[in-house]
Short mmCIF file of C-alpha atoms and ligand atoms in Angstrom, two decimals:
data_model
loop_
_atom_site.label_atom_id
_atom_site.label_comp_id
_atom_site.label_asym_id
_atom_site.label_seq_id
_atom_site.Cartn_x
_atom_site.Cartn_y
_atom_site.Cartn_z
CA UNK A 23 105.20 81.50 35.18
CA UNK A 24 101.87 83.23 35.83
CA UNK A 25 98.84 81.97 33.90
CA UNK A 26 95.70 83.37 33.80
CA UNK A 27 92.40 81.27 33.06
CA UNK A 28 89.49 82.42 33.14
CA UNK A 29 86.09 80.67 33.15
CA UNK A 30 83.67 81.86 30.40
CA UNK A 31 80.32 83.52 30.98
CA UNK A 32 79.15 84.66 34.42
CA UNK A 33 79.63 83.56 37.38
CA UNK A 34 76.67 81.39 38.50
CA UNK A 35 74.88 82.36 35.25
CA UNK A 36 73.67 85.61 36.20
CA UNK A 37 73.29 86.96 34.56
CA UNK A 38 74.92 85.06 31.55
CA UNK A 39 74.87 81.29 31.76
CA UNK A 40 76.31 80.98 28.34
CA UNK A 41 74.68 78.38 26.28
CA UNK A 42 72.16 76.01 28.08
CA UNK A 43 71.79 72.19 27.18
CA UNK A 44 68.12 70.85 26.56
CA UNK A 45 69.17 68.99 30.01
CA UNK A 46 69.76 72.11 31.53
CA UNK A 47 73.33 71.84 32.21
CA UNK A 48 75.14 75.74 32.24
CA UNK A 49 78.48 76.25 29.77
CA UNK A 50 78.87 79.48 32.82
CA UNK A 51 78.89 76.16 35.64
CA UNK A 52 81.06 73.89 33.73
CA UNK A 53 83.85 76.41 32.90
CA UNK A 54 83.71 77.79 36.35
CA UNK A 55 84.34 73.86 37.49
CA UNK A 56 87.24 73.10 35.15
CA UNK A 57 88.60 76.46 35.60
CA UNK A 58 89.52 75.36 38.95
CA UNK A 59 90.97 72.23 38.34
CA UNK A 60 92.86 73.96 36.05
CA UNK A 61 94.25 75.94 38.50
CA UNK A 62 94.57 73.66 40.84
CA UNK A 63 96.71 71.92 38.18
CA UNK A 64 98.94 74.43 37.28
CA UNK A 65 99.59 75.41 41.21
CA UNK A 66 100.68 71.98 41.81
CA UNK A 67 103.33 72.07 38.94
CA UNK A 68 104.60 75.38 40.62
CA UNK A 69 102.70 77.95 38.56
CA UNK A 70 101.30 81.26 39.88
CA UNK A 71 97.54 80.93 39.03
CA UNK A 72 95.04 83.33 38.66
CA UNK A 73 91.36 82.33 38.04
CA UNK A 74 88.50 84.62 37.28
CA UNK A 75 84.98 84.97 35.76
CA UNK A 76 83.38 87.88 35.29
CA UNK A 77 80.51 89.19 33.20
CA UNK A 78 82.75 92.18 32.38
CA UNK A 79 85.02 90.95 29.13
CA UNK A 80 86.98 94.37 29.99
CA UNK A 81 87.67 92.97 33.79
CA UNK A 82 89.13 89.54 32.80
CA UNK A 83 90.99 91.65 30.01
CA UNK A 84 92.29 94.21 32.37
CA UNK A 85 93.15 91.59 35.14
CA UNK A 86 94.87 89.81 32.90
CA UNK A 87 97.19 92.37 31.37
CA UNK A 88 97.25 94.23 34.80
CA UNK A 89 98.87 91.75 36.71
CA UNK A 90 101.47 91.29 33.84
CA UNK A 91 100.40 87.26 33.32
CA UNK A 92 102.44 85.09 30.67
CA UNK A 93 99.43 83.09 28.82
CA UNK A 94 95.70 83.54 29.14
CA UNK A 95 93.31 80.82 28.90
CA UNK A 96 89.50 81.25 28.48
CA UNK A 97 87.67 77.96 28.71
CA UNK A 98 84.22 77.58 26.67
CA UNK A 99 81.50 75.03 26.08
CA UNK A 100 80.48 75.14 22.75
CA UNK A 101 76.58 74.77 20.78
CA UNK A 102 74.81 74.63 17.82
CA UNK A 103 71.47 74.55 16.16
CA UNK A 104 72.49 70.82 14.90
CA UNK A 105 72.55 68.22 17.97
CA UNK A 106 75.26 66.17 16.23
CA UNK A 107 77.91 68.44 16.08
CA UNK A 108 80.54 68.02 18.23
CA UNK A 109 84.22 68.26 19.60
CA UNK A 110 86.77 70.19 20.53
CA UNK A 111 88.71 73.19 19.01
CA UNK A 112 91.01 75.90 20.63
CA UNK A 113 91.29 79.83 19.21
CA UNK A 114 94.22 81.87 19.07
CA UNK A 115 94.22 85.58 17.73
CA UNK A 116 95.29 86.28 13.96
CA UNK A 117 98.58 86.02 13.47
CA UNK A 118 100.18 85.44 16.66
CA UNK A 119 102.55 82.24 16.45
CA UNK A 120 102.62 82.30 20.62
CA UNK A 121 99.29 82.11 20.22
CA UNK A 122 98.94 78.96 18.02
CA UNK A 123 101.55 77.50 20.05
CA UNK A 124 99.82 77.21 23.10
CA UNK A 125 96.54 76.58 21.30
CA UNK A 126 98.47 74.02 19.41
CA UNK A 127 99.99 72.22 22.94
CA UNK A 128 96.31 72.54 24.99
CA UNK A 129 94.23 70.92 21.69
CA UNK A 130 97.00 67.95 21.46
CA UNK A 131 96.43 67.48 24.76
CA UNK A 132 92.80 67.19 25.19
CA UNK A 133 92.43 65.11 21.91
CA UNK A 134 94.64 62.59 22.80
CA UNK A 135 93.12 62.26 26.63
CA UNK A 136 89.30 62.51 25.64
CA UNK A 137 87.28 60.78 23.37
CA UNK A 138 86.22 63.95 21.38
CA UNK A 139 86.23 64.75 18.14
CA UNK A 140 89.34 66.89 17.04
CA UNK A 141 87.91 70.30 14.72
CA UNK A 142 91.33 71.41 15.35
CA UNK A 143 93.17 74.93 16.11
CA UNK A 144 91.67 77.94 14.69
CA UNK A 145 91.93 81.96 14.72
CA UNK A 146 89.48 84.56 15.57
CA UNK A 147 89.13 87.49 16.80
CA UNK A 148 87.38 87.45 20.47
CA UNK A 149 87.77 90.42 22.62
CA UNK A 150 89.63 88.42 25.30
CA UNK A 151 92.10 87.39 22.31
CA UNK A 152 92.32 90.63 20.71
CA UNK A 153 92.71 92.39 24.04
CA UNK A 154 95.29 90.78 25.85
CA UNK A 155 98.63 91.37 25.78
CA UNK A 156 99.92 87.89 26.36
CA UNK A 157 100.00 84.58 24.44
CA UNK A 158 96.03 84.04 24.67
CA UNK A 159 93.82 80.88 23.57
CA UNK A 160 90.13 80.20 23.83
CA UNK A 161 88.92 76.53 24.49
CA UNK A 162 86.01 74.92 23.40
CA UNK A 163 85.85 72.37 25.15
CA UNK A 164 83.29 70.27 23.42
CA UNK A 165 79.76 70.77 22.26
CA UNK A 166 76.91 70.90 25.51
CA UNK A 167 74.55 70.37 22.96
CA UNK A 168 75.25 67.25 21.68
CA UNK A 169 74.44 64.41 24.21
CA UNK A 170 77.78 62.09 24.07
CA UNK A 171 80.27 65.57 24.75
CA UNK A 172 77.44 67.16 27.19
CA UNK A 173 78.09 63.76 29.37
CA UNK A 174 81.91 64.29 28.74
CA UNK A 175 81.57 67.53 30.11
CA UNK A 176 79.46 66.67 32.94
CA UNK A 177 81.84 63.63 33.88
CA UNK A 178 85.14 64.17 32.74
CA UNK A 179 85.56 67.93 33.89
CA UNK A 180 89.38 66.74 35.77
CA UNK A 181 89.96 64.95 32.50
CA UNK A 182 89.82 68.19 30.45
CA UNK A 183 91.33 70.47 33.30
CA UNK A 184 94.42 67.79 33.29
CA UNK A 185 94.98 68.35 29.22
CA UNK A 186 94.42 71.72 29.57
CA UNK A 187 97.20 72.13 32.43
CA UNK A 188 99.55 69.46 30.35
CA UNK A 189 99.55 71.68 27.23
CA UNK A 190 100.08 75.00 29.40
CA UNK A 191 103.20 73.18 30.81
CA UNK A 192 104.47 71.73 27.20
CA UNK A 193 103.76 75.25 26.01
CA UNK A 194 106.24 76.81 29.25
CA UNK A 195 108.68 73.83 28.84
CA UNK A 196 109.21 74.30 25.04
CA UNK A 197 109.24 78.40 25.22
ZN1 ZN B 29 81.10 80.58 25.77
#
């Protein structure tokens, strides 16, 4: 199995650091973190992992359908105007029933590991979603603008990348 995650935004913020707590702390720094341990994850459970962030939505796109991977991941921090929202969804494109499996397997996982809030699977239609050819999700981790998920995402980065490996592997073991 060959996944393909990819950490949203650019890489080091530049020149996109995604959205930016009042603390300062980057969405671009904590995807790039738990991207890893993601990987790092999925390698140890025998997967073929290949981890990228780019500014280019067209180069993770490409990569991904290029090198012929079997589920894309994109992993997000979300925001909003009001400081008290908060949790954790997972996006799959319209329509696709691969897609809201996997979605299905990484949200179970992550709600049931972290104390988040769980706003549950949903469809849209992202360019990474609507342009890949695989099975493709897009995580939200949790809200960097609210001050109890920003310190989840600060200090339990190997606690999401764990749930987020676990429902890649239920997703393969159940396919
Ligand atoms: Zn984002």
């Amino acid at each position: 199995m060959r996944d393909f995650i990819n950490q949203g935004h650019a890489p080091n913020g530049d020149p996109d650091p995604g959205a930016v707590s009042p603390a300062g702390t980057r969405e671009s720094d904590i995807a790039f973190d738990v991207g890893l341990m993601v990987a790092e994850f999925l390698e140890t459970a025998g997967h073929e992992v290949i981890v990228s962030q780019s500014d280019s939505l067209e180069t993770i796109v490409s990569g991904a359908n290029f090198n012929q991977s079997d589920i894309f991941v994109s992993i997000h921090c979300n925001a909003a105007a009001n400081p008290d929202a908060r949790g954790t969804e997972t996006f799959h494109y319209y329509g696709s029933s691969a897609g809201r499996k996997l979605a299905t397997c990484i949200q179970k996982q992550i709600v049931s590991s972290l104390p988040v809030v769980d706003r549950g699977v949903k469809e849209a239609g992202f360019y990474v979603l609507k342009n890949t050819d695989m099975p493709s999700v897009l995580v939200e981790l949790a809200f960097i603008s609210n001050e109890d998920d920003e310190k989840l995402l600060i200090n339990n980065k190997r606690d999401f990348a764990a749930a987020i490996a676990r429902g890649v592997t239920d997703y393969a073991s159940t396919d």
